[in-house]
mmCIF file with all atom_site columns, C-alpha atoms in Angstrom:
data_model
loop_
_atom_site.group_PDB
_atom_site.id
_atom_site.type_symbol
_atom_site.label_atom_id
_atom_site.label_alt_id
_atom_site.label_comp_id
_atom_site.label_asym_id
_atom_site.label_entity_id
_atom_site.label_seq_id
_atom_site.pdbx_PDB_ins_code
_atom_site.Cartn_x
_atom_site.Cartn_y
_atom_site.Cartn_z
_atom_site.occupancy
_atom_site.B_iso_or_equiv
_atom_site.pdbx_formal_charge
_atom_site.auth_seq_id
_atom_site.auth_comp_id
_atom_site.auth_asym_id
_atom_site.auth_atom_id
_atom_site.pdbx_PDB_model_num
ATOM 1   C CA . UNK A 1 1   ? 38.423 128.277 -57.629  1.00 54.00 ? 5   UNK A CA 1
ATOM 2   C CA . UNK A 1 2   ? 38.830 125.186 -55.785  1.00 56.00 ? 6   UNK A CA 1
ATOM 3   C CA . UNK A 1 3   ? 35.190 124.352 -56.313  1.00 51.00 ? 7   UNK A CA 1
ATOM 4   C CA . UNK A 1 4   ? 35.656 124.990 -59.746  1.00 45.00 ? 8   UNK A CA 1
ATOM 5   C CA . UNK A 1 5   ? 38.394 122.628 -60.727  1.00 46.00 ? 9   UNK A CA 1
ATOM 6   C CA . UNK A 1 6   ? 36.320 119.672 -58.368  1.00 47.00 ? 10  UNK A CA 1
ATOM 7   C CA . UNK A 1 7   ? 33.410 120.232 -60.977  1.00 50.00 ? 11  UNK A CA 1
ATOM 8   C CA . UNK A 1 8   ? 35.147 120.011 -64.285  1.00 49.00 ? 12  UNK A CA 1
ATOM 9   C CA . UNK A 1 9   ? 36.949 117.031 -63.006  1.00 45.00 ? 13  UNK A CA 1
ATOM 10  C CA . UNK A 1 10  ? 33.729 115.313 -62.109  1.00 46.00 ? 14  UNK A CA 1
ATOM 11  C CA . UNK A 1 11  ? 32.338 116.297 -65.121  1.00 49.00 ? 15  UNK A CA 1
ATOM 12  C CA . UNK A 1 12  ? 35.642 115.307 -66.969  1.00 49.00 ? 16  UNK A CA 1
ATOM 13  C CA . UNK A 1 13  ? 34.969 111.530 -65.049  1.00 50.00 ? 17  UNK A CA 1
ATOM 14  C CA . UNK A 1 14  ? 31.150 111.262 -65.980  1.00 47.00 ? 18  UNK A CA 1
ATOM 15  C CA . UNK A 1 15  ? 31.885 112.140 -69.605  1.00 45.00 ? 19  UNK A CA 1
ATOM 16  C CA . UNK A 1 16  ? 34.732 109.287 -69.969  1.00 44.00 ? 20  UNK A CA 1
ATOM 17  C CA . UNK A 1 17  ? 33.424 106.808 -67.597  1.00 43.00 ? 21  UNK A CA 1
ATOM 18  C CA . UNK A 1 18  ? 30.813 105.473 -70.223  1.00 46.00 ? 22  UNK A CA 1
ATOM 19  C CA . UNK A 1 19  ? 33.371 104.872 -72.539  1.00 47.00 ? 23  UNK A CA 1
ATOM 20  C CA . UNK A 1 20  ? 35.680 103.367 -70.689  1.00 54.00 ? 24  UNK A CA 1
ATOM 21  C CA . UNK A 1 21  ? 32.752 100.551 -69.322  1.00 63.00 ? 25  UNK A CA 1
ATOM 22  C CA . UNK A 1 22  ? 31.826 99.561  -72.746  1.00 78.00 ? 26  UNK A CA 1
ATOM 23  C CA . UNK A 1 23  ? 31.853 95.839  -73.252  1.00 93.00 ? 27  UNK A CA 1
ATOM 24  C CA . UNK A 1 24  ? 33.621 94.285  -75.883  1.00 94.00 ? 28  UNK A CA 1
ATOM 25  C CA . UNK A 1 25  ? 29.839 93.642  -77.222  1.00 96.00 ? 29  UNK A CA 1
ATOM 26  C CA . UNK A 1 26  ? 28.523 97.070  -76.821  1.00 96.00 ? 30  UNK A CA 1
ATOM 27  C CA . UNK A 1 27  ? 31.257 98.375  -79.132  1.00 96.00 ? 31  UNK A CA 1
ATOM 28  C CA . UNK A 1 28  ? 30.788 95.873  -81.852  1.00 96.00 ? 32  UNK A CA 1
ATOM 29  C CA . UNK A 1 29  ? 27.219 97.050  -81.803  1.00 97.00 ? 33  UNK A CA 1
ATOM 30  C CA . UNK A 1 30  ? 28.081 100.803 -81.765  1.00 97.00 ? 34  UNK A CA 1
ATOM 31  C CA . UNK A 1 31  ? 30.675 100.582 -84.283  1.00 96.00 ? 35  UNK A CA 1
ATOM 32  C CA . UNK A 1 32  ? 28.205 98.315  -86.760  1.00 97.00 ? 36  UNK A CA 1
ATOM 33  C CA . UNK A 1 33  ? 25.355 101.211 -86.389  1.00 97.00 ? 37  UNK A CA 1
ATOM 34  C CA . UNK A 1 34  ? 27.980 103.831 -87.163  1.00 96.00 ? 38  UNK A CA 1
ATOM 35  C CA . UNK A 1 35  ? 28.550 101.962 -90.560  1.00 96.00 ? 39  UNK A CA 1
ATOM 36  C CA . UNK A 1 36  ? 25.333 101.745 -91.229  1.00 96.00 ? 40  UNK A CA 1
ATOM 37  C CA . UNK A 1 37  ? 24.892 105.226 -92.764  1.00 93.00 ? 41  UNK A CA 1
ATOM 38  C CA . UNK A 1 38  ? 27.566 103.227 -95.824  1.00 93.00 ? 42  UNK A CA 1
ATOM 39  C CA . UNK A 1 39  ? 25.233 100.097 -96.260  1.00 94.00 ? 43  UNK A CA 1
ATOM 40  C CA . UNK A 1 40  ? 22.209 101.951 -96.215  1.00 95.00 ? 44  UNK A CA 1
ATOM 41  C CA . UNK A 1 41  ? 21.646 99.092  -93.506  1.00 97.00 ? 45  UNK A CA 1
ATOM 42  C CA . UNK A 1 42  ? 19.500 99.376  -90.778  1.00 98.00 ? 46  UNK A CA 1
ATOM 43  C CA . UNK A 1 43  ? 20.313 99.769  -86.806  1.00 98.00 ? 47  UNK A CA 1
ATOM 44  C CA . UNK A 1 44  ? 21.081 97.073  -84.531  1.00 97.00 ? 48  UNK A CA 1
ATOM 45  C CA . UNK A 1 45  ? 18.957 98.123  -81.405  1.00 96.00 ? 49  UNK A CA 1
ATOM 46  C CA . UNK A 1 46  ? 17.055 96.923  -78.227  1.00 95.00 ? 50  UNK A CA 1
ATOM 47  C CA . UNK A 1 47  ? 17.709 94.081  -76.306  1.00 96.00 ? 51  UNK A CA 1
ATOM 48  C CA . UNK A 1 48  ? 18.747 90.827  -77.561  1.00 97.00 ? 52  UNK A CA 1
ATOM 49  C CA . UNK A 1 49  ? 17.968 87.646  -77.203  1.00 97.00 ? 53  UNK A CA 1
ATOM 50  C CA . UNK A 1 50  ? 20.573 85.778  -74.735  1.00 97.00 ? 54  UNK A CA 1
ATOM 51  C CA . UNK A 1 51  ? 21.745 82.451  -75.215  1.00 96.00 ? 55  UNK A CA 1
ATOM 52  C CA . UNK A 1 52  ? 24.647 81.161  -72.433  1.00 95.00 ? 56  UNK A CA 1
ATOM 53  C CA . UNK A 1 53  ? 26.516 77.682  -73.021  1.00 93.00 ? 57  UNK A CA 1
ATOM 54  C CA . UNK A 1 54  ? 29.250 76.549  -71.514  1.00 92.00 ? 58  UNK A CA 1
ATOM 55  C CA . UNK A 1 55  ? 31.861 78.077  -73.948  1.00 93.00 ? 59  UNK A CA 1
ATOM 56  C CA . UNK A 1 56  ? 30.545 81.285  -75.308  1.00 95.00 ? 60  UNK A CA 1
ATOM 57  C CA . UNK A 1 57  ? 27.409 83.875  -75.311  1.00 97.00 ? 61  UNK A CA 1
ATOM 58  C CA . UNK A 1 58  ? 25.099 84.665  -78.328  1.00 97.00 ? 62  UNK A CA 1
ATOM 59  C CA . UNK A 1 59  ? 23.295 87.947  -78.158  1.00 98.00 ? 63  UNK A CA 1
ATOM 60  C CA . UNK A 1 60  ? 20.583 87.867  -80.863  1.00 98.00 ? 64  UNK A CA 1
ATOM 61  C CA . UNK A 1 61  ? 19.187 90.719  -82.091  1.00 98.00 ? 65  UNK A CA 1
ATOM 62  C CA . UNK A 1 62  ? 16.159 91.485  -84.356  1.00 98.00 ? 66  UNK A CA 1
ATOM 63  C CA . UNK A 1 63  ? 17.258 93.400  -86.940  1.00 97.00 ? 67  UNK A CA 1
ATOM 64  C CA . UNK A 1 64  ? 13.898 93.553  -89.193  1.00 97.00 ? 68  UNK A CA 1
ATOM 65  C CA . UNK A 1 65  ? 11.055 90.763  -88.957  1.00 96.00 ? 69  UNK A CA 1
ATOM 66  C CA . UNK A 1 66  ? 13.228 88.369  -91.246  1.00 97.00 ? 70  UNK A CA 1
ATOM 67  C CA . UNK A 1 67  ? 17.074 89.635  -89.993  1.00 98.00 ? 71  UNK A CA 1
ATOM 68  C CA . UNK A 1 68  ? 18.331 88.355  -87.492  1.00 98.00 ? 72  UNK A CA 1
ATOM 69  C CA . UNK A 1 69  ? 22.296 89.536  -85.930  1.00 98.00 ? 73  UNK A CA 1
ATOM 70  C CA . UNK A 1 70  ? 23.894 87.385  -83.596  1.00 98.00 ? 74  UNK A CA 1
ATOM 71  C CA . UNK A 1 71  ? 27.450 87.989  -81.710  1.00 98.00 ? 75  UNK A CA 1
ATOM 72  C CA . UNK A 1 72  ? 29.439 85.250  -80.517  1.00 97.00 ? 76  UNK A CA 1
ATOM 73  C CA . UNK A 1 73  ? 31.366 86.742  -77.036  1.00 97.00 ? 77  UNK A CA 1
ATOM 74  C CA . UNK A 1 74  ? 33.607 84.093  -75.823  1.00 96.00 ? 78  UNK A CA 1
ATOM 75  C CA . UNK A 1 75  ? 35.074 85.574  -72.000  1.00 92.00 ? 79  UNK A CA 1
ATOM 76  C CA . UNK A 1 76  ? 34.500 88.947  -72.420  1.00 92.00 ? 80  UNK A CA 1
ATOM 77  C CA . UNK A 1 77  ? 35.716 89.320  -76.194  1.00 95.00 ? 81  UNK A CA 1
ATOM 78  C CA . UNK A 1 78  ? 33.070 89.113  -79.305  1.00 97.00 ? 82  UNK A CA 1
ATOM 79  C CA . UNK A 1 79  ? 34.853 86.577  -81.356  1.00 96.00 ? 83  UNK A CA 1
ATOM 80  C CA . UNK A 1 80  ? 31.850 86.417  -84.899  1.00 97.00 ? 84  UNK A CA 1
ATOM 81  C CA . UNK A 1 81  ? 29.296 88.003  -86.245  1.00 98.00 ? 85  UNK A CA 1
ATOM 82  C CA . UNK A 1 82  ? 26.466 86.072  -88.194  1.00 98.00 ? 86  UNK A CA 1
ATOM 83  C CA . UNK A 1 83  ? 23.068 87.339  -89.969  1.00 98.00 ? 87  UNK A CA 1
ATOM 84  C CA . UNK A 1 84  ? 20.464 85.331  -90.500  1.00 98.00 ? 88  UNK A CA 1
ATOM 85  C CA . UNK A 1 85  ? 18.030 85.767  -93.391  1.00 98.00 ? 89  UNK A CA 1
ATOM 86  C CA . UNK A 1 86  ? 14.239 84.384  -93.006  1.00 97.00 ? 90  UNK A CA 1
ATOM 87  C CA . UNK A 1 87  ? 13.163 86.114  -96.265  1.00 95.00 ? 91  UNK A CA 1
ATOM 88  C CA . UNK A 1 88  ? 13.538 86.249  -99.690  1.00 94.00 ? 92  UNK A CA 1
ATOM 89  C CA . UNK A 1 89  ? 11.537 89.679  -99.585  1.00 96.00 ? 93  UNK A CA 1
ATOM 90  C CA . UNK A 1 90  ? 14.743 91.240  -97.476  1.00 97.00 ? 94  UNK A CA 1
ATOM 91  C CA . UNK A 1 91  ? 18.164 90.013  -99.562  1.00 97.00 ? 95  UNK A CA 1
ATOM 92  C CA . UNK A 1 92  ? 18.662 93.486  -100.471 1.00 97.00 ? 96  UNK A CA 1
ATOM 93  C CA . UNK A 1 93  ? 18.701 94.032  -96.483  1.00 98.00 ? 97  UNK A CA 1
ATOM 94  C CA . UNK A 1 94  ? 20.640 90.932  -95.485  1.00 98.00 ? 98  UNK A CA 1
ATOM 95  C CA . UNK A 1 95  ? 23.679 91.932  -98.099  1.00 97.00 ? 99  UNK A CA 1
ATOM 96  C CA . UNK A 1 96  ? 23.485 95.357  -96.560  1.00 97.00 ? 100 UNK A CA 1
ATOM 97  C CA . UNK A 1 97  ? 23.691 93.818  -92.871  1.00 98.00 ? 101 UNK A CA 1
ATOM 98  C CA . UNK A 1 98  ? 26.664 91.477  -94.246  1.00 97.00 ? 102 UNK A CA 1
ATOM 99  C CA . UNK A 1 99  ? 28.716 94.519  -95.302  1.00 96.00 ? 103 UNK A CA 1
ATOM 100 C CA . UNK A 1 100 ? 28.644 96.439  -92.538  1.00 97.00 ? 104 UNK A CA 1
ATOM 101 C CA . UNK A 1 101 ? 29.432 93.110  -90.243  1.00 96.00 ? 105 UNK A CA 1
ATOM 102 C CA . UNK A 1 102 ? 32.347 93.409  -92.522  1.00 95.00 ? 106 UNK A CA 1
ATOM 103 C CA . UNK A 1 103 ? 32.785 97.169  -91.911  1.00 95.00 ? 107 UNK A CA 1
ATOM 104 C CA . UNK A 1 104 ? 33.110 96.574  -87.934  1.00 94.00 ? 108 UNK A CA 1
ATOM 105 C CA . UNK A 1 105 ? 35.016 93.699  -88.055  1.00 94.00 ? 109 UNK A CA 1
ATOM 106 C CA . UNK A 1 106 ? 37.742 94.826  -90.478  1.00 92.00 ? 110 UNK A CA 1
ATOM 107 C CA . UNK A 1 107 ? 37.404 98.690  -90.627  1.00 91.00 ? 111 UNK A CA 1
ATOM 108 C CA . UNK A 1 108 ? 36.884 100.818 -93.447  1.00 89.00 ? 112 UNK A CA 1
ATOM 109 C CA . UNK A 1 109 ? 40.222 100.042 -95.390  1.00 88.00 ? 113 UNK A CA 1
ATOM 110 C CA . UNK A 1 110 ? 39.503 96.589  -95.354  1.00 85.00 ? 114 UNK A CA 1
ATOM 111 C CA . UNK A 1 111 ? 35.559 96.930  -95.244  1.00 85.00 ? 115 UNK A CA 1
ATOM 112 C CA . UNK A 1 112 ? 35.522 98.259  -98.726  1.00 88.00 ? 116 UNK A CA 1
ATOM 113 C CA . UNK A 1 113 ? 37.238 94.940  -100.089 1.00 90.00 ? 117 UNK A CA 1
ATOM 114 C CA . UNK A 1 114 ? 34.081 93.584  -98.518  1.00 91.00 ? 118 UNK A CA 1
ATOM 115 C CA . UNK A 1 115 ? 31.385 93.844  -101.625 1.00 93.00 ? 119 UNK A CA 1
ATOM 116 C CA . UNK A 1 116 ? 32.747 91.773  -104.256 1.00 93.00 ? 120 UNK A CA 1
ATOM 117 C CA . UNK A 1 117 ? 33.688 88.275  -102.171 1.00 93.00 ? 121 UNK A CA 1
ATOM 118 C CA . UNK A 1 118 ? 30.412 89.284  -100.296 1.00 94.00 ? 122 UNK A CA 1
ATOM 119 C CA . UNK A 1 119 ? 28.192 89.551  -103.474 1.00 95.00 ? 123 UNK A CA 1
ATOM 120 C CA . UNK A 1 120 ? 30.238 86.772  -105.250 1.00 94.00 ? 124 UNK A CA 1
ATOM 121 C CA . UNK A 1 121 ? 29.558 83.928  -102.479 1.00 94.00 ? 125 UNK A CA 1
ATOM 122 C CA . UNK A 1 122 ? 25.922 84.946  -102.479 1.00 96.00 ? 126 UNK A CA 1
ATOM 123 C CA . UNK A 1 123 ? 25.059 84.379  -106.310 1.00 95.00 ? 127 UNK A CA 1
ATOM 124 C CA . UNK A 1 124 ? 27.157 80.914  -105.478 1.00 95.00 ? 128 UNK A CA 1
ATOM 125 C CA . UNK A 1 125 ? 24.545 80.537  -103.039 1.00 95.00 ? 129 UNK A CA 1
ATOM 126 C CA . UNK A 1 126 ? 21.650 81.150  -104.336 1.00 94.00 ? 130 UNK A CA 1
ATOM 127 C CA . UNK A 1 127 ? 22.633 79.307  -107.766 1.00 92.00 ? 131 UNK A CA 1
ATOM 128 C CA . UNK A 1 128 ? 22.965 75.811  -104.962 1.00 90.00 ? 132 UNK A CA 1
ATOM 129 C CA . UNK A 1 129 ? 26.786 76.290  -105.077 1.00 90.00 ? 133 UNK A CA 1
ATOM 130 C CA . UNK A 1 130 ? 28.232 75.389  -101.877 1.00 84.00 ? 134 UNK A CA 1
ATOM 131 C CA . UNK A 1 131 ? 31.705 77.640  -101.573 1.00 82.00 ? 135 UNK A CA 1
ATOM 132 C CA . UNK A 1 132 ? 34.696 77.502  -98.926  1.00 86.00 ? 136 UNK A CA 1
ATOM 133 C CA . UNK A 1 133 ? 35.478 79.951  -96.565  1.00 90.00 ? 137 UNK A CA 1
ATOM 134 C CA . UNK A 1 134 ? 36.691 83.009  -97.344  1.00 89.00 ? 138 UNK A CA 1
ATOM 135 C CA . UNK A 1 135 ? 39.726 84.515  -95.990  1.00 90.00 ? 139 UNK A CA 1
ATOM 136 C CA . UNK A 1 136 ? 40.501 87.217  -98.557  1.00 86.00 ? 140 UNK A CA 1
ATOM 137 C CA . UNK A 1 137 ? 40.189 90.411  -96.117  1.00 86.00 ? 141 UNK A CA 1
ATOM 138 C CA . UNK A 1 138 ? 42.800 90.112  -93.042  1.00 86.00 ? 142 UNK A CA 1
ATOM 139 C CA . UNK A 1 139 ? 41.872 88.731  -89.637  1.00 89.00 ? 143 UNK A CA 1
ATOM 140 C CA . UNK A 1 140 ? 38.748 87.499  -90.576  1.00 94.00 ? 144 UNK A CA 1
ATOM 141 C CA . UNK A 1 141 ? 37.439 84.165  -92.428  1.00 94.00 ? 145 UNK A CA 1
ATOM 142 C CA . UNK A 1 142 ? 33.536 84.437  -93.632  1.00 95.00 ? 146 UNK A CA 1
ATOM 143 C CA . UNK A 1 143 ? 31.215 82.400  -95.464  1.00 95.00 ? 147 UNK A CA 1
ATOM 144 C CA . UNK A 1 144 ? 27.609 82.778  -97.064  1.00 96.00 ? 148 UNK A CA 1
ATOM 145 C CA . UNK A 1 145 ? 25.121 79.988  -97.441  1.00 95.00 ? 149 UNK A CA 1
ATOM 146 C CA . UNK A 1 146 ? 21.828 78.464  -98.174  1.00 95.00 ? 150 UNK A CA 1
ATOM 147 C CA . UNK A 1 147 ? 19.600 76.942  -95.737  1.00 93.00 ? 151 UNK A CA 1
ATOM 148 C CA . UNK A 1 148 ? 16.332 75.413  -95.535  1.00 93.00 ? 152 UNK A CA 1
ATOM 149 C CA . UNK A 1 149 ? 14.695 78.722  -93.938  1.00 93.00 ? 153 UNK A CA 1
ATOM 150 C CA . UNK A 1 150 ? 16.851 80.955  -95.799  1.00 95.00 ? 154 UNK A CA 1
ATOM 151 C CA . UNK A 1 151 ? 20.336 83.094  -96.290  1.00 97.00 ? 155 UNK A CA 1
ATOM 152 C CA . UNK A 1 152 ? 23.137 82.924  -93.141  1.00 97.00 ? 156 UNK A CA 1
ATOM 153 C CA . UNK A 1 153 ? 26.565 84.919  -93.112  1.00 97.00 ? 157 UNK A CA 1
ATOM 154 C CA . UNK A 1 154 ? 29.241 84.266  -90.638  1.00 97.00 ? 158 UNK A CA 1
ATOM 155 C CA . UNK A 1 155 ? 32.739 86.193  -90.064  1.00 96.00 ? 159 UNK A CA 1
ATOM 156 C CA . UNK A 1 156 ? 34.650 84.788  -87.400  1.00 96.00 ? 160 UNK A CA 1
ATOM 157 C CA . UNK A 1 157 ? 38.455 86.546  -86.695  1.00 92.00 ? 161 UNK A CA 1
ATOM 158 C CA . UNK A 1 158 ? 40.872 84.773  -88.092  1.00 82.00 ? 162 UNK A CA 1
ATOM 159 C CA . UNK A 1 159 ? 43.741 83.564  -85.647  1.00 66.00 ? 163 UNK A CA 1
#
């Protein structure tokens, strides 16, 4: 019996001990891909790109050959989310990306307040408009703009 009770706690440990060492990063990413299935956007996976500075991390991550998702972690927290857009042949995948940023960032209440500033700052965009931040959803402030190689969305929590 004794033996019994040592192996369900172990396996009580190994089953909890994942979550409990997930990084501040690795849930962002989890909790994007489990929104997914409402964008119809695609997976964040495999290894990203690491770029260190002095005051924060970027992990970049190749989304599709012209979407590109990059987390800001500042100390251990993730502190914005942008996607880049190389492509005028994947908008449709770049809104779908911005979305579910917005999904993980300010869950699904908030997340479905998401399309309309979303959509509306992207026809600014892509008319030449420049537009102001947004800070219409709580906690977060995000912005959509043209570039010279393409589309770029940032949310940053607010505060």
């Amino acid at each position: 019996m004794k033996a019994v009770s040592i192996i369900i706690a172990a396996a009580i440990i190994a089953t909890t001990t994942p979550a409990i060492a997930m990084s501040d990063l690795e849930y962002y990413v989890a909790d994007h891909n489990q929104y997914c299935y409402l964008t119809s956007a695609k997976e964040i996976t495999g290894t990203p790109e690491v770029d260190v500075s002095e005051q924060d991390t970027h992990y970049t991550y190749e989304v599709t050959k012209g979407i590109r998702c990059i987390y800001t972690v500042e100390g251990e927290s993730v502190t914005s989310y942008l996607c880049v857009c190389l492509s005028d042949s994947e908008i449709d995948e770049f809104l779908a990306q911005c979305v579910t940023g917005c999904y993980s960032f300010c869950g699904i209440d908030n997340g479905i307040n998401c399309y309309d500033p979303i959509l509306y700052r992207f026809l600014l965009a892509r008319g030449g408009h420049e537009s102001e931040a947004d800070f219409s959803l709580p906690g977060v402030a995000f912005s959509l703009s043209k570039a010279s190689f393409g589309y770029y969305f940032i949310l940053t929590k607010a505060g």
